[in-house]
Coordinates of C-alpha atoms and ligand atoms in Angstrom, one line a residue:
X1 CA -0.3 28.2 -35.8
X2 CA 1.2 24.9 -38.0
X3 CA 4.1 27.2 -39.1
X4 CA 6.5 27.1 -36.0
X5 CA 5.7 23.2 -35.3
X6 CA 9.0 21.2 -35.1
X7 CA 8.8 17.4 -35.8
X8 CA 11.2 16.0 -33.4
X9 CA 9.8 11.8 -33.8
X10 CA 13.5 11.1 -35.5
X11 CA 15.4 13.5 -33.5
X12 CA 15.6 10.7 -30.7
X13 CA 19.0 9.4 -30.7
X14 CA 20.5 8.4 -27.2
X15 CA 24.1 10.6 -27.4
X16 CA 26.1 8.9 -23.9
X17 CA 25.4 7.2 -20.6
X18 CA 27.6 8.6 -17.9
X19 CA 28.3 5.4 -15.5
X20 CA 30.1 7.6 -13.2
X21 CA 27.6 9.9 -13.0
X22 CA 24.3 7.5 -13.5
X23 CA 23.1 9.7 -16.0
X24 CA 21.5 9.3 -19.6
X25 CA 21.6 12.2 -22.4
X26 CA 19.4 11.5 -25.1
X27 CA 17.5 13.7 -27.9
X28 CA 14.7 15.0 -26.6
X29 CA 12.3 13.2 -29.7
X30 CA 13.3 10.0 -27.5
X31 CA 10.4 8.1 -25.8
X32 CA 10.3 6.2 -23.0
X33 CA 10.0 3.0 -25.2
X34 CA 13.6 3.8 -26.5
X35 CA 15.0 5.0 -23.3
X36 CA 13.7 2.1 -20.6
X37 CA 15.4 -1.1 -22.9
X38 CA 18.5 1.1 -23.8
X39 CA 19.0 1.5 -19.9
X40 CA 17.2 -1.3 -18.6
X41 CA 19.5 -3.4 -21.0
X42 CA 22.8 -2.0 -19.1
X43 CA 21.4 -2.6 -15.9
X44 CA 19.7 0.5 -15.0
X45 CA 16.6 1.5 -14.0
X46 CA 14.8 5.3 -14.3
X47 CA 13.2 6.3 -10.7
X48 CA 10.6 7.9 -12.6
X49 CA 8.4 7.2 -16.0
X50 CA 5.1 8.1 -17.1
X51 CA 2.7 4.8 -17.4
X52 CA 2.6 5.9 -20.9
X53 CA 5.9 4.7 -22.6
X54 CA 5.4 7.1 -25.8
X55 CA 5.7 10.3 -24.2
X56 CA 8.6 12.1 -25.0
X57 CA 11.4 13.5 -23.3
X58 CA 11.4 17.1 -24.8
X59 CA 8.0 17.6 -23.5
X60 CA 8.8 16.7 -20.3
X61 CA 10.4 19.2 -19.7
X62 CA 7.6 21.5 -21.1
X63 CA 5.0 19.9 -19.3
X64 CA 4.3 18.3 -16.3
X65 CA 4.4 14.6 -17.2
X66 CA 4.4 12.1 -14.2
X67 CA 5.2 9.0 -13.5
X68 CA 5.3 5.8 -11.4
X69 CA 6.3 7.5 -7.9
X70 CA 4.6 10.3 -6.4
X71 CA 7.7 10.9 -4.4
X72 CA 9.0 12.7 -7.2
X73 CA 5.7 14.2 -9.1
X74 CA 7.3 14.8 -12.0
X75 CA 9.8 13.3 -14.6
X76 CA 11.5 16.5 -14.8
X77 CA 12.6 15.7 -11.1
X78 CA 14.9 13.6 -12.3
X79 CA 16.4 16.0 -15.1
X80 CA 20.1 17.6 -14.3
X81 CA 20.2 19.5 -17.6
X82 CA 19.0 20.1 -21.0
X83 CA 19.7 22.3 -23.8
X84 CA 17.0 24.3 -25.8
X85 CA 17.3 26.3 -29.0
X86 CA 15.7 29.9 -27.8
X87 CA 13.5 31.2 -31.0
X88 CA 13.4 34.9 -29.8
X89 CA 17.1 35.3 -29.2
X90 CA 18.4 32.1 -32.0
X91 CA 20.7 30.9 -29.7
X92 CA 21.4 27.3 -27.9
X93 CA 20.8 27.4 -24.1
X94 CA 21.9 25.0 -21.5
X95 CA 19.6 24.8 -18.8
X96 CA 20.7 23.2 -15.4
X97 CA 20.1 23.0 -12.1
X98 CA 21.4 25.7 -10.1
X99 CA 23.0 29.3 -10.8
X100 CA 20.1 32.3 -11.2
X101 CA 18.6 31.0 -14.0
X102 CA 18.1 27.4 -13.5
X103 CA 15.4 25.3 -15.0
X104 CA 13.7 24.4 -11.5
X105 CA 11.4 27.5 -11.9
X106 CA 10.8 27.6 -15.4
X107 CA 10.0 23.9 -16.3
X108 CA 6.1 24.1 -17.2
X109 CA 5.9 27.7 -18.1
X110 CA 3.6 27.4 -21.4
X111 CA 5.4 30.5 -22.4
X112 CA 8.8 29.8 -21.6
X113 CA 8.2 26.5 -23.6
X114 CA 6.6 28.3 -26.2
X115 CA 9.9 30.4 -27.2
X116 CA 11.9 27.2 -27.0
X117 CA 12.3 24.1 -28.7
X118 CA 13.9 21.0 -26.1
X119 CA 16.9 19.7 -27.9
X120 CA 18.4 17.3 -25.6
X121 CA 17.6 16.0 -22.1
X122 CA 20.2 14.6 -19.7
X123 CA 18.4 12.6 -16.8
X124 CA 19.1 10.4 -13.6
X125 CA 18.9 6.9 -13.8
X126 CA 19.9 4.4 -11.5
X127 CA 22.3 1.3 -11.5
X128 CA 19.3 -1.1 -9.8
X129 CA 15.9 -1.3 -9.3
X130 CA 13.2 -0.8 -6.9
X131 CA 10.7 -3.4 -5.9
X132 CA 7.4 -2.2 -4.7
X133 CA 4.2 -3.9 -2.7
X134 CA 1.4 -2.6 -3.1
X135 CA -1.6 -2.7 -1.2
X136 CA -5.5 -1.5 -2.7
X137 CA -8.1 -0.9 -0.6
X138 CA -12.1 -0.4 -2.0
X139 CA -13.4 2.4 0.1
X140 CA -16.7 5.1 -0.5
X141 CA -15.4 8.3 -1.7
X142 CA -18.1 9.5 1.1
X143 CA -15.6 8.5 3.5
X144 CA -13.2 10.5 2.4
X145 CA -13.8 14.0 3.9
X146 CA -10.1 15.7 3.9
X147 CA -8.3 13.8 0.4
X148 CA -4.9 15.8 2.3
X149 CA -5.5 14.2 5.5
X150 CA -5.7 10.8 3.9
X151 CA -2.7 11.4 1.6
X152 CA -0.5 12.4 4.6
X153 CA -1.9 9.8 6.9
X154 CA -1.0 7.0 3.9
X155 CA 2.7 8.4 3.1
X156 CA 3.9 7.4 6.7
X157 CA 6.4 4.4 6.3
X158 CA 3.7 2.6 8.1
X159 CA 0.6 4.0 5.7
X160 CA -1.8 4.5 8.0
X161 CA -1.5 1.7 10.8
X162 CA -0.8 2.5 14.4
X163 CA 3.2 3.2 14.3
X164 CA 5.6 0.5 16.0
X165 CA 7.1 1.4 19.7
X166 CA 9.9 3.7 19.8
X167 CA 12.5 4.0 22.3
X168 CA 15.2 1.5 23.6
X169 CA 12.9 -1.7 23.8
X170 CA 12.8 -3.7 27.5
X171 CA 12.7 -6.8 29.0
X172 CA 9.7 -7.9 30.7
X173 CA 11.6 -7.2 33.7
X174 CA 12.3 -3.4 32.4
X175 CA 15.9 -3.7 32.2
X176 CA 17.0 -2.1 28.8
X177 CA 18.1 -4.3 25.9
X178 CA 21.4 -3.6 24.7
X179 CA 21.8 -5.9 22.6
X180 CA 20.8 -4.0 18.8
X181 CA 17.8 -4.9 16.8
X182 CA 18.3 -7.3 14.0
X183 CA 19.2 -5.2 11.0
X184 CA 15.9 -4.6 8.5
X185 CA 16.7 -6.6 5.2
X186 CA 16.7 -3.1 3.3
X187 CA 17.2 -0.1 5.0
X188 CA 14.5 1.8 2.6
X189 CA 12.1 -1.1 2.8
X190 CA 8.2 0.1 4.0
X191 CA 9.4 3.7 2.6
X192 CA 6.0 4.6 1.1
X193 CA 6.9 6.0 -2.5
X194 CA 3.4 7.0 -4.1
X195 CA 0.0 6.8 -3.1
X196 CA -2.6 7.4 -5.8
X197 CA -6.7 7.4 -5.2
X198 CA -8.8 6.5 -8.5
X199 CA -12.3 6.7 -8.6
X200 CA -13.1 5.0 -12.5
X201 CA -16.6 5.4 -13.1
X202 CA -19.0 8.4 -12.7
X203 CA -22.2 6.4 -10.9
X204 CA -19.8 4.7 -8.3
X205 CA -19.6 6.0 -5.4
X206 CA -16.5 3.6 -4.5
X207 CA -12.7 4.5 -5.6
X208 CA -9.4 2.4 -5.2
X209 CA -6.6 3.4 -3.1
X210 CA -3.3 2.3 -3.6
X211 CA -0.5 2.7 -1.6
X212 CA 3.1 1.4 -3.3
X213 CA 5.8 0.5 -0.1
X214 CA 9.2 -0.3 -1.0
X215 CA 10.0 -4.2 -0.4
X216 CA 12.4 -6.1 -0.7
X217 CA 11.2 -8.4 -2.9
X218 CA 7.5 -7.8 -5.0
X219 CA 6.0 -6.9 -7.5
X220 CA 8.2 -4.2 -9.7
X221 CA 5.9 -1.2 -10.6
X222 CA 4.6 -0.9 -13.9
X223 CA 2.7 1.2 -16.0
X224 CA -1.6 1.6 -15.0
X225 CA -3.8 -0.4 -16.7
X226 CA -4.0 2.6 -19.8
X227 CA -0.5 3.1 -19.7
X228 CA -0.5 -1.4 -20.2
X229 CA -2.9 -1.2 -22.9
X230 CA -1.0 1.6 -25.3
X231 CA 2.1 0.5 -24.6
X232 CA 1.1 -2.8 -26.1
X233 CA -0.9 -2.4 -28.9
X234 CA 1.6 0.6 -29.5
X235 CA 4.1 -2.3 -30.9
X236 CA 1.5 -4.3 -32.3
X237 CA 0.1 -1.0 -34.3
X238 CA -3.0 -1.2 -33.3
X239 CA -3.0 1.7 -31.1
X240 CA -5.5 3.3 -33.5
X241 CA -8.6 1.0 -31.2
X242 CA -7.4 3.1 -28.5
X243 CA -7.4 6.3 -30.0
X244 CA -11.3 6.3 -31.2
X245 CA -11.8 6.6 -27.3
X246 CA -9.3 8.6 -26.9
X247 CA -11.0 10.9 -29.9
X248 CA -14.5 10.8 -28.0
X249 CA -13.3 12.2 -24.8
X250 CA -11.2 14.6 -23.3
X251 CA -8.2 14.4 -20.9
X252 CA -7.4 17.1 -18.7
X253 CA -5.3 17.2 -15.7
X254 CA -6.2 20.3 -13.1
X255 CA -3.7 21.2 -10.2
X256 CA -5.1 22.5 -7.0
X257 CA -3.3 23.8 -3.5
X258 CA -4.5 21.4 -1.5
X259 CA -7.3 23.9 0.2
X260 CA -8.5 24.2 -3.1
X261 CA -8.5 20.6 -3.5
X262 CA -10.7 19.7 -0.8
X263 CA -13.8 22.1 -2.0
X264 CA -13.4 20.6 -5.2
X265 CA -13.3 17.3 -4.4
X266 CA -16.3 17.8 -2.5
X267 CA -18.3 19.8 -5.1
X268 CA -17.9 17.1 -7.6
X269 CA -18.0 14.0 -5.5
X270 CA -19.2 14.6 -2.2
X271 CA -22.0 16.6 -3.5
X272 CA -22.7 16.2 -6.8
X273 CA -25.3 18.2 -7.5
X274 CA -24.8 19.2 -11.0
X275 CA -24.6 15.5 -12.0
X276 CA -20.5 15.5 -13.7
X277 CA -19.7 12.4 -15.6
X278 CA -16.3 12.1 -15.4
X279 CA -14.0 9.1 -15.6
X280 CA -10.7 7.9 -14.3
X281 CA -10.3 10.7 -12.3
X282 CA -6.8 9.7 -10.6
X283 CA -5.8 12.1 -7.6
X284 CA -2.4 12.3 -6.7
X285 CA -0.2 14.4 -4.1
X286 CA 2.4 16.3 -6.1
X287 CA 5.1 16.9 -2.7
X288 CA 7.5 19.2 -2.7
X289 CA 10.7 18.4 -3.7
X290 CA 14.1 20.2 -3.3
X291 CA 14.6 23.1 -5.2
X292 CA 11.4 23.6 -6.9
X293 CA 10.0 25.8 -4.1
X294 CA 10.0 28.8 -7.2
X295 CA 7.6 26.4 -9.1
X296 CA 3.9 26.2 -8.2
X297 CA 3.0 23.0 -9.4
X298 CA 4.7 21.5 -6.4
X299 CA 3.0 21.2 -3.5
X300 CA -0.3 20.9 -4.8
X301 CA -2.9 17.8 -5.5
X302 CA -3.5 17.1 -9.1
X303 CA -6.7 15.5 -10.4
X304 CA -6.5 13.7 -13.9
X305 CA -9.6 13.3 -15.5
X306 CA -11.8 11.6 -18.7
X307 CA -14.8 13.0 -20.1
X308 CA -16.7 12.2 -22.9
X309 CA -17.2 14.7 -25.5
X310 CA -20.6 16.1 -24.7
X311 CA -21.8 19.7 -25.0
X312 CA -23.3 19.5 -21.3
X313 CA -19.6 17.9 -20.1
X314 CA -17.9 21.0 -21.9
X315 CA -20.0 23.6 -20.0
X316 CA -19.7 21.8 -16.1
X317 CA -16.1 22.4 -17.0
X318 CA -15.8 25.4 -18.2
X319 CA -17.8 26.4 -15.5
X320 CA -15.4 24.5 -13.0
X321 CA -12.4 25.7 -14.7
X322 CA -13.6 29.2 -14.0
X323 CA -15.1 28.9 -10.6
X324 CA -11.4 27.2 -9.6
X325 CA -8.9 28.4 -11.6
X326 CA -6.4 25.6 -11.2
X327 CA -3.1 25.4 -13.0
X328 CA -3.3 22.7 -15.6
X329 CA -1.1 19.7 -17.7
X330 CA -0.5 21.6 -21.0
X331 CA 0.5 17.9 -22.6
X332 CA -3.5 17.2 -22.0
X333 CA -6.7 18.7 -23.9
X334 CA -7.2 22.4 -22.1
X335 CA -7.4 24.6 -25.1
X336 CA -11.6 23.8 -24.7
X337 CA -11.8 25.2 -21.3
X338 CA -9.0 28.2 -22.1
X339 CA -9.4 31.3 -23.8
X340 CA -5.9 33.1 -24.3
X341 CA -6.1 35.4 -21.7
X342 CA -6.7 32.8 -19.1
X343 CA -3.9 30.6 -21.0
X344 CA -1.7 33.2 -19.1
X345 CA -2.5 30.9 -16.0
X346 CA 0.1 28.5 -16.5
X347 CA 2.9 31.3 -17.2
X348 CA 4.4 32.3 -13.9
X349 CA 5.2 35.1 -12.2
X350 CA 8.9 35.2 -11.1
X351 CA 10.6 38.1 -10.2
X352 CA 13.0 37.8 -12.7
X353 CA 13.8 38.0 -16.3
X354 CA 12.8 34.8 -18.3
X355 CA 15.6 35.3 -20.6
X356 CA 19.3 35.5 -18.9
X357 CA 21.0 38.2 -20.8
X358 CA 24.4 37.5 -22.4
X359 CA 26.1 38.2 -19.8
X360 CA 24.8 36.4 -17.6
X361 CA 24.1 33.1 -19.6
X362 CA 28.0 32.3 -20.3
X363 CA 28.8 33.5 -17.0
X364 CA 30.5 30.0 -16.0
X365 CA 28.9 30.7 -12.1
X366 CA 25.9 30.4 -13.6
X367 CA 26.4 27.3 -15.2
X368 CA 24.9 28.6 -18.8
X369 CA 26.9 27.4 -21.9
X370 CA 30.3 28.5 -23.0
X371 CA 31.1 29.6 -26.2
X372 CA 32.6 26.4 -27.2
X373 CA 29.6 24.5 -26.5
X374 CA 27.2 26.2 -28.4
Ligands
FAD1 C1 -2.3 6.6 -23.3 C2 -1.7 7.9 -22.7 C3 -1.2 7.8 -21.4 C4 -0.7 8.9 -20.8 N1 -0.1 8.8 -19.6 C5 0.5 9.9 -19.0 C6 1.1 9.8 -17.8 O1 1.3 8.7 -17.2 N2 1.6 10.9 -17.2 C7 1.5 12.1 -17.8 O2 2.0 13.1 -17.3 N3 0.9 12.2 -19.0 C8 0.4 11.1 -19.6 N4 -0.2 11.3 -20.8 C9 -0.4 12.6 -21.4 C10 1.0 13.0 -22.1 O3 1.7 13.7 -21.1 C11 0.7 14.0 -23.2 O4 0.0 13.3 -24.1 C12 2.0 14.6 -23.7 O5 1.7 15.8 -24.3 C13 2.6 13.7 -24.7 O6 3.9 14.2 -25.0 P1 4.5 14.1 -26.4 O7 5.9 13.7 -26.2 O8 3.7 13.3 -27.4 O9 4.5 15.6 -26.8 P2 3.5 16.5 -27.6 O10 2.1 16.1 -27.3 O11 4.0 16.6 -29.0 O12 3.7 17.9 -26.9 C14 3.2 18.2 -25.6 C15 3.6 19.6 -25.2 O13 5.0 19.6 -25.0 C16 5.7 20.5 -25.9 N5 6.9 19.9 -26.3 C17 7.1 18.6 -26.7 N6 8.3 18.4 -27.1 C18 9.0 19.6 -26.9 C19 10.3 20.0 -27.1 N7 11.3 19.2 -27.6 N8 10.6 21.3 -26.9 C20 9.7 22.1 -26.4 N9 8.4 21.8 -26.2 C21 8.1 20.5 -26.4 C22 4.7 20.8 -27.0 O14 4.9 22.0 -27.6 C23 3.4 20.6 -26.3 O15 3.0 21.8 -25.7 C24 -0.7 10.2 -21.5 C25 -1.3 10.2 -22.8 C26 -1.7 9.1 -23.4 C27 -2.3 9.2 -24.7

């Protein structure tokens, strides 16, 4: 299985950045510890980025890594085109958005990634940044009967709180005000971005919910506290203390529909009858977003989730994995819980070919690459 690996930790040169077009195109062995100061250093600032800085860009585009807004799930929201080199055909692709063929459906596919190696990733960034505020709240996981309700109630600009008046205000005397509100300081300020639930330890019943609201001025977003503690002992190579955890348990990330969700979430917390020990377990809406209708790892809720490495942990899984079949982050452990047949799971099913035929791929309405550029 060793024979096909490609080592791509120097293949991680940054190639341009497109000020006209706000994007960055870099080798997709880059990490987000090279990427954020390149851009950050030129004034620019990525919408997106996992809390871990080491990931890479290659696999985000093979699997679904996400990042700092729940607005757009997934880093590869924010990618406008990468080019692969296909091992079944030996050829160079380019992969963009739109035409018949365009990455939106494929990004994820284990076996679509499998055939292909990620050679370089062009992504959005932006010329400034977003400040956030964000507000936790302690409450009993008990309380939280429908997680979908709660997530939808939270993601109105006004998270949960009874919404301001509407209408054309009046005086006291009901004659309408004409003259117009005072402009808001920032037109997108109190735009909920991301909401994220996370319920740390296995004999708490309590979880913390936060819920991060543009503002004008606050504190900037930033990594979670795991995401804080690699990326600076990463520097300081160290990072080995964090592995030996990181060695004694696993990480696996499950994606549900949100129906699915909600008997989950009550089997394992609600109930609890089999006892699970499971950490972290960060929950997170995963909305749809433009253009990925094709791919079914929008729209769903996504539950991240620590265990140590116990034989009695291993079978609840297993046994949760095949009672609720959810799709699943194929960046994270999942080969414990997967036998090959089921690792079909994460392929999709679209109605047409994976591979564009020749024809097709330097078809310039299609938007594959030309002659030239290969
Ligand atoms: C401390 C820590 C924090 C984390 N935080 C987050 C987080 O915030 N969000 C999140 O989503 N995940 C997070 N993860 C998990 C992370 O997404 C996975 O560990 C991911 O696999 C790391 O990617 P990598 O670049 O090291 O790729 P690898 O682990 O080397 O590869 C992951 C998968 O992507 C494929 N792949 C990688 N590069 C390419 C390429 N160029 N072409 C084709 N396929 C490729 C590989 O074949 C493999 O299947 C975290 C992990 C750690 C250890």
């Amino acid at each position: 299985q060793y024979l096909n690996q490609v080592a791509l930790k120097d293949y991680n040169a940054v190639i341009s950045l497109d000020t006209a077009e706000h994007t960055i195109r870099a080798q997709s062995g880059a990490t987000f510890h090279q990427i954020i100061p390149y851009i950050k250093a030129r004034d620019y600032f990525i919408e997106n980025y996992p809390n871990y800085f080491g990931i890479t860009l290659g696999a985000c585009v093979s699997t679904a890594v996400h990042g700092s807004t729940c607005r757009l799930p997934f880093i590869a929201c924010l990618i406008k085109e990468f080019r692969c080199y296909n091992r079944s055909t030996n050829e160079v692709e380019l992969w963009s958005r739109g035409g018949t063929f365009n990455f939106f459906d494929w990004v994820f596919d284990k076996e679509w990634a499998r055939m292909r190696v990620v050679l370089d990733v062009t992504l959005k960034i932006k010329p400034t940044t977003v400040r956030y505020s964000i507000t936790s709240r302690n409450i009993s996981v008990r309380d939280i009967d429908d997680p979908n309700a709660l997530f939808a109630a939270l993601s109105e600009p006004t998270g949960g709180e009874p919404a301001p008046a509407t209408g054309n205000p009046m005086h006291d005397d009901g004659e309408e005000v004409k003259e117009a509100p005072a402009a808001p300081a920032s037109p997108k300020a109190g735009i909920v971005d991301s909401v994220e639930l996370r319920k740390n330890y296995s004999n708490s019943n309590r979880a913390t919910l936060n819920v991060y609201r543009r503002a004008e001025e606050g504190r900037k977003i930033k990594a979670d506290y795991i995401g804080n503690m690699w990326n600076l002992m990463e520097p300081l190579r160290i990072v080995w203390t964090a592995r030996i955890v990181a060695y004694a348990s696993w990480n696996f990330e499950w994606f549900f529909t949100p129906e699915g969700f909600k008997e989950f979430w009550h089997e394992v917390f609600i109930e609890n009858s089999h006892g699970f020990y499971f950490f972290k377990n960060l929950v997170r809406k995963n909305p749809m977003v433009p253009g990925f209708e094709s791919n079914p790892y929008f729209n769903t809720i996504s539950m991240d989730i620590s265990a140590m490495k116990t034989p009695g942990n291993r079978r609840r899984i297993i046994d949760l994995y095949n009672k609720y079949k959810p799709m699943y982050h194929v960046g994270k452990d999942y080969e414990f819980f997967v036998t090959p047949t089921m690792a079909t799971k994460v392929s999709f099913n679209l109605p047409y070919p994976k591979t564009p035929t020749q024809e097709q791929k330097y078809n310039p309405e299609t938007k594959y690459a030309t002659e030239d550029q290969l």
